[in-house]
Coordinates of C-alpha atoms in Angstrom, one line a residue:
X1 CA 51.4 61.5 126.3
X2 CA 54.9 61.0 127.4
X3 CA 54.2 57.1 128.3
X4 CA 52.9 56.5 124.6
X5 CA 56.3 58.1 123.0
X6 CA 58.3 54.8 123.5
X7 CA 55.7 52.9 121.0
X8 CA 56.5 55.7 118.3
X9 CA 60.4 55.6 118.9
X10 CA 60.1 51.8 118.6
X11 CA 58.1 51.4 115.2
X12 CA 59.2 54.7 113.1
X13 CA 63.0 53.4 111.8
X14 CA 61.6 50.1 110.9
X15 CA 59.6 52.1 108.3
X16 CA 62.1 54.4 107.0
X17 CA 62.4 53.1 103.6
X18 CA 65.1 54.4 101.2
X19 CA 63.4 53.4 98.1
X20 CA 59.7 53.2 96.4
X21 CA 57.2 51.9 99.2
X22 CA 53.3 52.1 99.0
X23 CA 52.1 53.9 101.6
X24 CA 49.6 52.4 104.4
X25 CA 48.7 54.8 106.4
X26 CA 49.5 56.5 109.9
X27 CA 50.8 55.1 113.6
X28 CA 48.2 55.2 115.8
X29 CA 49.4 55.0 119.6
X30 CA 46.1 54.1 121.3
X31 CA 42.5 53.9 120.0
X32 CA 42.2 58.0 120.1
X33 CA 46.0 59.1 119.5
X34 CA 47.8 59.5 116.1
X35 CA 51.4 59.8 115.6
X36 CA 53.3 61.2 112.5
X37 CA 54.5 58.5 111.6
X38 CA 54.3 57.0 108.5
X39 CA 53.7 52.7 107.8
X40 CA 54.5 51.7 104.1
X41 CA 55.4 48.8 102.7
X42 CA 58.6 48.5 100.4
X43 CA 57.6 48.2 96.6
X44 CA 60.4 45.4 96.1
X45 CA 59.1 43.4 98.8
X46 CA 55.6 42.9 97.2
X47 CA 56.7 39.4 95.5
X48 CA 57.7 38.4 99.2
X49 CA 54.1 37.7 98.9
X50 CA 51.0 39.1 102.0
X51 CA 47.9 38.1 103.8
X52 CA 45.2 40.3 104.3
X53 CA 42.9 39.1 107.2
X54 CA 39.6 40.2 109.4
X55 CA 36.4 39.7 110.1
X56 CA 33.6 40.5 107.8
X57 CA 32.7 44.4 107.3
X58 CA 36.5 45.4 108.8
X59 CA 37.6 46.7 105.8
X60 CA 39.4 44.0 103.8
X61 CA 38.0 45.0 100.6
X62 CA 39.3 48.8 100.9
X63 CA 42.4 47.6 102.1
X64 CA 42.5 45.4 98.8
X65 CA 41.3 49.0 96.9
X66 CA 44.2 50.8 98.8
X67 CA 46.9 48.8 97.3
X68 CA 45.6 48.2 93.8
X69 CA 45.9 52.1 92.9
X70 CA 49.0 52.6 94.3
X71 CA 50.6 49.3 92.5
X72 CA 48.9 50.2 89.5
X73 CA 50.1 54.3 89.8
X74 CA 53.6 52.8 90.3
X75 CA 53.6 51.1 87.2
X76 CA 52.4 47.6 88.5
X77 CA 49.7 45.1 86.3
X78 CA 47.7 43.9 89.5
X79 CA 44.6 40.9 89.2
X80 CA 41.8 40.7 91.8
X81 CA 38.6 38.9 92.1
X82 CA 35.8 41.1 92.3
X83 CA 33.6 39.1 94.5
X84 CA 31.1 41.7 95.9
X85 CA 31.5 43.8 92.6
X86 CA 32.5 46.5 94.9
X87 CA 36.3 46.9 93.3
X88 CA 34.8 47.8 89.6
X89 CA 34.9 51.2 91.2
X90 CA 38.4 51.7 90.9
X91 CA 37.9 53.0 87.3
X92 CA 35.9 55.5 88.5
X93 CA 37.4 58.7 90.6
X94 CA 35.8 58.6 94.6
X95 CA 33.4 61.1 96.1
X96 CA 34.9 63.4 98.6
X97 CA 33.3 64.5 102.0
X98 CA 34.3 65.8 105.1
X99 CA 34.5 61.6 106.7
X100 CA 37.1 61.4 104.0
X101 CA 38.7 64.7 104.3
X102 CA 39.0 64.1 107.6
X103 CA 40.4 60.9 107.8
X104 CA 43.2 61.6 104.9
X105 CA 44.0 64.6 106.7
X106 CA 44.4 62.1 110.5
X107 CA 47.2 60.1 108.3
X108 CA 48.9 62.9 106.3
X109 CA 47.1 62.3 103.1
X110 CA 46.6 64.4 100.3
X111 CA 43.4 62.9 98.9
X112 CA 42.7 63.4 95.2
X113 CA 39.7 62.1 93.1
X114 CA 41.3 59.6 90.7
X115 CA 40.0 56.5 88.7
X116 CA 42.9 54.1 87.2
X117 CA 42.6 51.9 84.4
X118 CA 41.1 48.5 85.0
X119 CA 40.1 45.6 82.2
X120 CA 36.8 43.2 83.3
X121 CA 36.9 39.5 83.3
X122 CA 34.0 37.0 83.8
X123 CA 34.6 33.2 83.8
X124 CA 33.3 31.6 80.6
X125 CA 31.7 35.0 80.4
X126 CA 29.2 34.7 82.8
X127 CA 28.6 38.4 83.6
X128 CA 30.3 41.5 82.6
X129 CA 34.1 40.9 81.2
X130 CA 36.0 39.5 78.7
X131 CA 35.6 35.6 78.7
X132 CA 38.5 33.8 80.7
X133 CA 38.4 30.0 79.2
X134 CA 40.8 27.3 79.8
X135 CA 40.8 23.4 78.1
X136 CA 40.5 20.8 80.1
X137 CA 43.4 19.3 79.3
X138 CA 45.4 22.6 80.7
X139 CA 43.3 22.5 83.4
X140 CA 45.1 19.5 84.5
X141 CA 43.6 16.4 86.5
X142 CA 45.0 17.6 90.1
X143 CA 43.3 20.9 90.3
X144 CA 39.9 18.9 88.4
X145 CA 40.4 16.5 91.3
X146 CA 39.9 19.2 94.1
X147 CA 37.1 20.7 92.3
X148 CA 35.2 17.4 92.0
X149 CA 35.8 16.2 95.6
X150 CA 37.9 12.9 94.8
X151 CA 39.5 10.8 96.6
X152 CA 43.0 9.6 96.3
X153 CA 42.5 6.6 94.0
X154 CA 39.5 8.3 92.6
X155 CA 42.3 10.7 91.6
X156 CA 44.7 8.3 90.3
X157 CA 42.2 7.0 88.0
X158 CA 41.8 10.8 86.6
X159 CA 45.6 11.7 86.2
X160 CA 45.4 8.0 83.5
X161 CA 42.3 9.0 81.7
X162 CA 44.0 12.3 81.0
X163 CA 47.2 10.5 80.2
X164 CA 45.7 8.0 78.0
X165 CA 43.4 11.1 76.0
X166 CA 47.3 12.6 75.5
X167 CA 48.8 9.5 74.2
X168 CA 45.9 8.7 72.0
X169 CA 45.5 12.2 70.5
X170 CA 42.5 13.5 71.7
X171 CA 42.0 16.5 73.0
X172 CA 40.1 17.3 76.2
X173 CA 38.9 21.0 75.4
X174 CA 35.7 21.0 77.6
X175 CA 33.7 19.1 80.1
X176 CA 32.0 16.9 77.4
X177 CA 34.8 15.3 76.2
X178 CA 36.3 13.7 79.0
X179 CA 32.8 12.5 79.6
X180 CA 33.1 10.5 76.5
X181 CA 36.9 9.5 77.2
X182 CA 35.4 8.2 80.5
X183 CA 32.5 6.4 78.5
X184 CA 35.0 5.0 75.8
X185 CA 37.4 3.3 78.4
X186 CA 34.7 1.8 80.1
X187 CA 33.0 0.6 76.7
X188 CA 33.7 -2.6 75.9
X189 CA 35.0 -1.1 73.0
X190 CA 37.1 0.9 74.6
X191 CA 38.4 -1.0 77.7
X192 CA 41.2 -2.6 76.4
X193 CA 43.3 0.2 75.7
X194 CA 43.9 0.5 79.6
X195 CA 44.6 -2.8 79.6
X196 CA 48.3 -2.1 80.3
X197 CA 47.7 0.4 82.7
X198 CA 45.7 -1.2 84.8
X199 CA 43.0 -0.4 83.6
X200 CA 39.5 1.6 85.0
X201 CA 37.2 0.9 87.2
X202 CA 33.2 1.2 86.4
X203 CA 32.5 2.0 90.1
X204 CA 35.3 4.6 90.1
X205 CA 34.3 5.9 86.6
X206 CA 30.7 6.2 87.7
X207 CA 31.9 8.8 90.2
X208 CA 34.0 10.3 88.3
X209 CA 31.0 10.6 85.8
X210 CA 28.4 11.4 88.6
X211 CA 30.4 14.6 89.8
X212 CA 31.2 15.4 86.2
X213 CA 27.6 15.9 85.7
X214 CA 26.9 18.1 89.1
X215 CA 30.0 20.2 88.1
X216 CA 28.7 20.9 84.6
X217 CA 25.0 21.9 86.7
X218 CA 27.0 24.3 88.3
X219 CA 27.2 26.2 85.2
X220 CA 31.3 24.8 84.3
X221 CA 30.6 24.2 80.6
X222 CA 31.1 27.9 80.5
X223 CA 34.4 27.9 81.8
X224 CA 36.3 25.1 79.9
X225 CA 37.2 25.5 76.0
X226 CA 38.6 27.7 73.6
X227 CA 40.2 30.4 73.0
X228 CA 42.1 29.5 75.8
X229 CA 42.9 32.7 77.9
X230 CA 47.0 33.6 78.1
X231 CA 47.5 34.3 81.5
X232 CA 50.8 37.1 80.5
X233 CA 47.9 39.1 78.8
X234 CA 47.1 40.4 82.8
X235 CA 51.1 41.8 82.4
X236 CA 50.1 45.0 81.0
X237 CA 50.7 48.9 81.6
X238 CA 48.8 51.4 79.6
X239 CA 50.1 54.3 77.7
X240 CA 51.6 56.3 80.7
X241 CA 53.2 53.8 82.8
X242 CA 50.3 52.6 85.0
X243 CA 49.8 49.3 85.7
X244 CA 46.4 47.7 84.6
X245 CA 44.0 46.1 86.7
X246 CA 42.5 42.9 85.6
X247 CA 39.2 42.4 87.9
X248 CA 37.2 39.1 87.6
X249 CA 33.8 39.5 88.0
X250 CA 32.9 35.8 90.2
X251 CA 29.0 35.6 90.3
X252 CA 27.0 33.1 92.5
X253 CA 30.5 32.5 94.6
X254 CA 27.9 30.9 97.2
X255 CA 27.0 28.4 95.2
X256 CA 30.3 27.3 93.4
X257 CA 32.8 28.3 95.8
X258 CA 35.6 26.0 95.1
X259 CA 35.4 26.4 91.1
X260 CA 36.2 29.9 91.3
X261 CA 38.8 28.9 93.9
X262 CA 40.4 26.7 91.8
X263 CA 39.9 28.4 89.0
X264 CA 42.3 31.2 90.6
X265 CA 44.5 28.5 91.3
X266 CA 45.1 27.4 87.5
X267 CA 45.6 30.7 86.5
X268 CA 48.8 31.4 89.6
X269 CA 49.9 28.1 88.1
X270 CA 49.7 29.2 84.6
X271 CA 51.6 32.3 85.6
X272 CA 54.7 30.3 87.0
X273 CA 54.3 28.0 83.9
X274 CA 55.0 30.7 81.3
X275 CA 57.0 33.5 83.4
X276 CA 60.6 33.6 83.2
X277 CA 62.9 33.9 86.1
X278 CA 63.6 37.7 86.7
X279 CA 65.4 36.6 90.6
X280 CA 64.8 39.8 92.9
X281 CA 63.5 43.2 91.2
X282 CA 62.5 46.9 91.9
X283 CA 58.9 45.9 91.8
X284 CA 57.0 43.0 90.8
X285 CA 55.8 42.2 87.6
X286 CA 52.1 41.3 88.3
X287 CA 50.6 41.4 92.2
X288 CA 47.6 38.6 92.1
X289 CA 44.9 39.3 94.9
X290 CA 43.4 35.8 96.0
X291 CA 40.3 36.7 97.9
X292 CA 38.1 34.5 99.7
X293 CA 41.5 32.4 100.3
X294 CA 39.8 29.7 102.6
X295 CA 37.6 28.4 100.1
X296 CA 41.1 27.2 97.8
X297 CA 42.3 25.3 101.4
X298 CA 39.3 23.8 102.9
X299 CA 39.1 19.9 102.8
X300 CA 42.4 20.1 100.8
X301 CA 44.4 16.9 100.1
X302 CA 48.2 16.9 101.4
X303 CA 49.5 16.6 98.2
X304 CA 47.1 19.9 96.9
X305 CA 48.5 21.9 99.2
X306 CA 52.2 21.2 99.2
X307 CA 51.9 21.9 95.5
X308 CA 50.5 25.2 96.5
X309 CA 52.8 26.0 99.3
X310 CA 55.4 25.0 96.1
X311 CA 53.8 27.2 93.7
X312 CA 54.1 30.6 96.0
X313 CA 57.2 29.9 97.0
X314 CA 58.6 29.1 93.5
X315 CA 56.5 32.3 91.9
X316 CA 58.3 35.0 93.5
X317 CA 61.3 34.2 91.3
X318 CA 59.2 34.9 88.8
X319 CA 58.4 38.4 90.0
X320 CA 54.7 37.6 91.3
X321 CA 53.5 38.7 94.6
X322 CA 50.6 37.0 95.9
X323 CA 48.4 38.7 98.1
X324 CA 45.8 35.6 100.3
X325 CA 43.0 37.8 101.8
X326 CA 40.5 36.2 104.0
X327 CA 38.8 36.3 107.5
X328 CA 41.6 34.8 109.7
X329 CA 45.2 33.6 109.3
X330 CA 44.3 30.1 110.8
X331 CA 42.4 29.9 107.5
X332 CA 46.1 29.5 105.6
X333 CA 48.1 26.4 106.0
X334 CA 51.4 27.3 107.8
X335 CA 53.3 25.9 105.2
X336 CA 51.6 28.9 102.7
X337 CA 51.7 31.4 105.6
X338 CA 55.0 31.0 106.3
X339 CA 56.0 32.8 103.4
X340 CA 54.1 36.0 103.6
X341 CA 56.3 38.7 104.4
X342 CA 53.5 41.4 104.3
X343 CA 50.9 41.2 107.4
X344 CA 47.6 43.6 107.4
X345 CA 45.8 42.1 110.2
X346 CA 42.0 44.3 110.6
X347 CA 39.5 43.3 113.5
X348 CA 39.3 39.8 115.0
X349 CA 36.3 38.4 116.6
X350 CA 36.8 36.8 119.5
X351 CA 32.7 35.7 120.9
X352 CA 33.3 31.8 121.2
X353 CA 36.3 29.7 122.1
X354 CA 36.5 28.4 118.4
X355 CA 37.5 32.3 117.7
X356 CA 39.5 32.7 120.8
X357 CA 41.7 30.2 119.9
X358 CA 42.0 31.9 116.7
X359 CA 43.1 34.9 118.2
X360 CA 45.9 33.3 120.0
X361 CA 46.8 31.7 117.0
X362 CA 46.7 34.7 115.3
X363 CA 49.0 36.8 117.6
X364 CA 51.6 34.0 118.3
X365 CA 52.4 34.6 114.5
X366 CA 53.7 38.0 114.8
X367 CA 56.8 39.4 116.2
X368 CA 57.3 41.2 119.8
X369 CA 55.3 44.1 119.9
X370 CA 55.7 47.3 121.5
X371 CA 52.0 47.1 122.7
X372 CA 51.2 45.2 126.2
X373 CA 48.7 42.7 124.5
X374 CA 48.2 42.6 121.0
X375 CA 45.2 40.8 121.3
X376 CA 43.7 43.3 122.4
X377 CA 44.6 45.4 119.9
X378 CA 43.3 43.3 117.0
X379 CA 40.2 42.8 119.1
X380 CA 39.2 46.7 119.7
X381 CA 40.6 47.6 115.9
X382 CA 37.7 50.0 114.4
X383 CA 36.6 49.6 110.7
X384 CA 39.8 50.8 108.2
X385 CA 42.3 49.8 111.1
X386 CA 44.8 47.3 110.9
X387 CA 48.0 45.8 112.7
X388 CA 50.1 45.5 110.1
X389 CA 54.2 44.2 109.9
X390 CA 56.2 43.8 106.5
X391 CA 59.5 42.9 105.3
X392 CA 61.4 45.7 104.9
X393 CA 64.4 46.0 102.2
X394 CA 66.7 44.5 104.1
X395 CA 63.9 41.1 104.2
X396 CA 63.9 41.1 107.5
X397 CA 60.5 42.1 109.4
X398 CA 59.2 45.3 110.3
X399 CA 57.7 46.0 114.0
X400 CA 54.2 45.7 114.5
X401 CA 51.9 48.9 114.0
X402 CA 48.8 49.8 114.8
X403 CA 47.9 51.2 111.3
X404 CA 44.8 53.7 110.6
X405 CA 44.9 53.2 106.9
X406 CA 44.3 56.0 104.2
X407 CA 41.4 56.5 102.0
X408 CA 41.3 54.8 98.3
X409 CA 41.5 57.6 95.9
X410 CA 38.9 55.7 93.7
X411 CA 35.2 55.0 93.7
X412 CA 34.5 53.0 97.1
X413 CA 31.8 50.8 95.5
X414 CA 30.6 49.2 91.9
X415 CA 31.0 51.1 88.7
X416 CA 28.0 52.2 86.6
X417 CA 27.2 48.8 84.4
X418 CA 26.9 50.2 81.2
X419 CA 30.5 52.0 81.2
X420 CA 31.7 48.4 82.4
X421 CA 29.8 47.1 79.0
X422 CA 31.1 49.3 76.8
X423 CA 34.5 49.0 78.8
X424 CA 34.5 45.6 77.7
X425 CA 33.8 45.9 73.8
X426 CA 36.2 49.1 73.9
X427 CA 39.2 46.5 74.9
X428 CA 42.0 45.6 72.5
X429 CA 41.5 41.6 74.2
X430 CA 37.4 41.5 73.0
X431 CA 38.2 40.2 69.5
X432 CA 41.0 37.4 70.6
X433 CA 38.9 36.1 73.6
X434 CA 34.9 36.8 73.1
X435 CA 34.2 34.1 70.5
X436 CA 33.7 30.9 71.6
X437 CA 35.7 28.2 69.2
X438 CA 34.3 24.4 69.2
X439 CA 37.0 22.5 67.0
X440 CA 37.1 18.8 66.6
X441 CA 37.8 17.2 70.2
X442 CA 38.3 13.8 71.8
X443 CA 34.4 14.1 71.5
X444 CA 34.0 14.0 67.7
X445 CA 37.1 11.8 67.0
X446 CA 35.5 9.2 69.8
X447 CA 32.1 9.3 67.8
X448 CA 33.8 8.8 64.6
X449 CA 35.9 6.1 66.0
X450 CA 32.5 4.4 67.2
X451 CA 30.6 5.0 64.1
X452 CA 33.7 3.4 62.0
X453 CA 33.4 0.1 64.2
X454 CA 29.9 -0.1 63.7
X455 CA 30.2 -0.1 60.1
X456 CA 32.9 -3.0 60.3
X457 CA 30.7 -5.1 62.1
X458 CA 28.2 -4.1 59.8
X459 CA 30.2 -5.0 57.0
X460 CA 31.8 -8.2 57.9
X461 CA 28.1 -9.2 58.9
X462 CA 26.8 -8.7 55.0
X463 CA 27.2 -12.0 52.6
X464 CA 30.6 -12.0 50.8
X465 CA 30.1 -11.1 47.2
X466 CA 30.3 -14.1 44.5
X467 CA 31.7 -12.0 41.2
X468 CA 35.4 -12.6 41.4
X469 CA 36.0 -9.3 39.5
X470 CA 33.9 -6.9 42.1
X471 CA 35.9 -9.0 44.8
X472 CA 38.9 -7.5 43.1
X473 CA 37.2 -4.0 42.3
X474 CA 36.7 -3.7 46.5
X475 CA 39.8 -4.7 47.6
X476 CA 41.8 -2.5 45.3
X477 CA 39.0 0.2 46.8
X478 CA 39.6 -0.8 50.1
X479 CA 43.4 0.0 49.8
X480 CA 42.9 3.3 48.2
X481 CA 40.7 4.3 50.8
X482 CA 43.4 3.5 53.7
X483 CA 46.4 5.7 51.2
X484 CA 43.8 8.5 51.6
X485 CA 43.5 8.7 55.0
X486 CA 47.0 7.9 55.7
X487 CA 47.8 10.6 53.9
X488 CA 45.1 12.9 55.3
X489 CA 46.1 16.4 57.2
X490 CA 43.4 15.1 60.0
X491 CA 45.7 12.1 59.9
X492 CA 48.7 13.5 60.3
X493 CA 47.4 15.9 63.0
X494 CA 45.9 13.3 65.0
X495 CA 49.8 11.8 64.8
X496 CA 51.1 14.5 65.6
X497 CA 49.0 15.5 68.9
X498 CA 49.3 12.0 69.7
X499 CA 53.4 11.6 70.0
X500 CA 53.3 15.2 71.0
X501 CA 54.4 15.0 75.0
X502 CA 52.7 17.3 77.7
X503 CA 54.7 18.7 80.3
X504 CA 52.6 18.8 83.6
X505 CA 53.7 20.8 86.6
X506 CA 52.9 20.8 89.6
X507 CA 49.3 20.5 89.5
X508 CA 49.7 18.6 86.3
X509 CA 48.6 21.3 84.6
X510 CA 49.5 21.9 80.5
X511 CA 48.7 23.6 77.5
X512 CA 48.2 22.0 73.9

């Protein structure tokens, strides 16, 4: 195949790495020919952030598998969403057969039967994992904004009711109590204390109140309140150096998709809020796997994704790499895909124009090639094939290879159900996180407020009292009753929260 040697002598010293590197897989030449050579993907490059792309049943989710043992066997913490359940398997060591013998032995594999060691999540705890929580008030009024579908003023009016219910010292832990902030400013009651602000709009906080209500029917309750989850608790390595893998099991993603996309989005947020700046390292500190990527960009404000596009660029400083995996490039904003230095490209469609077009898009992103038409290429990929390009050390970007990728070393499908269960109770985070906590709330502290004002105008209402001496006897009760409270420790915290200032990033996000 003397006419084929030019592709190998073209792609192999792009790939020869002096340091760690995760390794890919082998050089395939045409649909039928291996090479020798190996494609890897330097360990230091992994916070240069990647996209993982192809149509459905190409492989993306193996792919995903792939890299998740290797990061964790190299001492890296990694976090996925496990949409399809299939990645709780990577506890678990695979089942060997001649397909996989065969194809480890194509690349130059040595395939072993290993499982690695992975902690469960569940949102709210809706399935099997520890409960990830967050309070509304960390959750911010940006990202709630995209959940809920608002529109710009629609989103204004959000960002004051969450700045009002920090200045006034109630705190939004769940999904009821911003309903009663909402119902508070609108009260006549209430109303006045936007009155400087410019206050709130009944039409706009009926909508804001209408899609409050079909988010909570979606099942949210379960994902706002407390214990709050720490995002730096997915930052761990076990015993013997391996990194853990934090899988979050998202149930019913059909029906919900942009609150588990969101949802991801808080906690990338969270990350760059509490990680220090490590600059460039040997290998990153977490690797976050945001499947299902489109859902978090479709019908996207400007403003939402510019803070994204912020976030991943700002995060690699923090030693994150984020890994977008989803059916088609086009599917990421260029801004966002811009900055992904790691490319694993598997099949492409390409039946109707709307995919054509796609394609094109798709190969106008990558380098020159040493293949006549790479569209081609992506087009006739079979299942655990990819094109793939990187950065290599030097940041600069690797040439484009056909890739046929190696074998997980793990269980290629879900885990047995009750060892996930008793996973779950067996981990050192079940105590801190599985109890739910209800403490008093912008809620409670509204109804009290309410109930007080009623009894005012309940009192002022009753005939004045005739007795001089019991005029005396209330009034001296009256003022012992305000020292008491004053001097209250619900007093004092409600003073405290209240001057207490919330530092918002990007998405306006912040904890208490």
């Amino acid at each position: 195949m003397p006419d084929l040697d030019p592709i190998s002598a073209a792609v192999a010293p792009g790939y020869a790495f002096e340091g760690a590197a995760l390794e890919l897989g082998g050089l395939m030449l045409d649909a039928e020919h291996l090479s020798d050579v190996h494609i890897r993907i330097p360990l230091g490059m992994l916070n240069r952030h990647g996209l993982v792309a192809g149509a459905t049943g190409t492989g993306k989710t193996k792919t995903l598998q792939l890299l998740a043992e290797q990061l964790s066997a190299a001492g890296v913490p990694v976090f996925a969403a496990d949409i399809k359940g299939d990645l709780s398997g990577l506890s678990v060591p695979g089942e060997g057969g001649e397909k996989i013998t065969a194809r480890a032995s194509s690349v130059g594999q040595t395939w072993e039967a290993k499982g690695f060691p992975v902690e469960y999540f569940a949102l709210g705890g809706q399935g099997t994992g520890i409960p990830l929580r967050v309070t509304m008030s960390a959750f911010g009024p940006t990202l709630l904004s995209k959940v809920l579908g608002l529109n710009d003023t629609q989103e204004s009016s959000l960002g004051l009711i969450f700045h009002y219910a920090d200045s006034a010292g109630l705190p939004l832990l769940d999904l009821a109590d911003l309903r009663e902030v909402v119902k508070w400013l609108t009260s006549e009651e209430g109303k006045a204390d936007l009155k400087d602000l410019g206050g709130l709009s009944p039409a706009t906080a009926g909508v804001i109140l209408r899609e409050l209500i079909a988010f909570s029917d979606q099942g949210a309750d379960a994902f706002f309140g407390e214990p709050e989850f720490e995002t730096t608790d997915f930052l761990r390595t076990t015993s013997d150096g391996k990194g853990l893998i934090s899988l979050v099991e998202l149930p019913n993603l059909q029906d919900r998709p942009a609150v588990f996309s969101t949802f991801l989005m808080w906690l990338l947020a969270d990350l760059f809020h509490d990680l220090p700046e490590v600059g460039d390292v040997d290998k990153p500190k977490l690797v976050f796997f945001f499947d299902e990527a489109h859902l978090l960009f479709a019908d996207a404000s400007k403003a939402f994704l510019d803070a994204i596009a912020q976030t991943v660029r700002l995060i690699r400083s923090k030693g994150v790499g984020v890994f977008f995996v989803t059916q088609s490039p086009t599917d990421v904003p260029d801004d966002v895909l811009a900055q992904l230095g790691s490319r694993i490209q598997h099949q492409l469609r390409a039946h109707t124009p709307n995919d054509a077009k796609a394609l094109k898009a798709t190969v106008n992103t990558y380098p020159n090639s040493a293949y006549d038409d790479l569209g081609q290429v992506i087009t006739s990929l079979g299942i655990g094939e990819a094109v793939v390009t990187v950065m290599n050390e030097k940041g600069a970007p690797t040439p484009v290879a056909w890739t046929r990728l190696r074998a997980p070393e793990s269980l290629m499908g879900a885990a047995d159900p009750a060892a996930m269960e008793a996973a779950v109770k067996a981990s050192s985070l079940f105590a801190k996180y599985a109890e739910s906590i209800d403490r008093e709330s912008a809620r409670e502290k509204l109804a009290a407020k309410l109930e007080a004002g009623a009894a005012k105008a309940e009192a002022e209402k009753a005939p004045a009292k005739k007795a001089a001496p019991k005029k005396a006897a209330s009034k001296k009760a009256g003022k012992s009753m305000v020292e008491e409270v004053v001097t209250s420790t619900t007093f004092r915290q409600v003073m405290r929260t209240a001057a207490r200032e919330i530092v918002r990033g990007m998405f306006k996000t912040g904890r208490r």
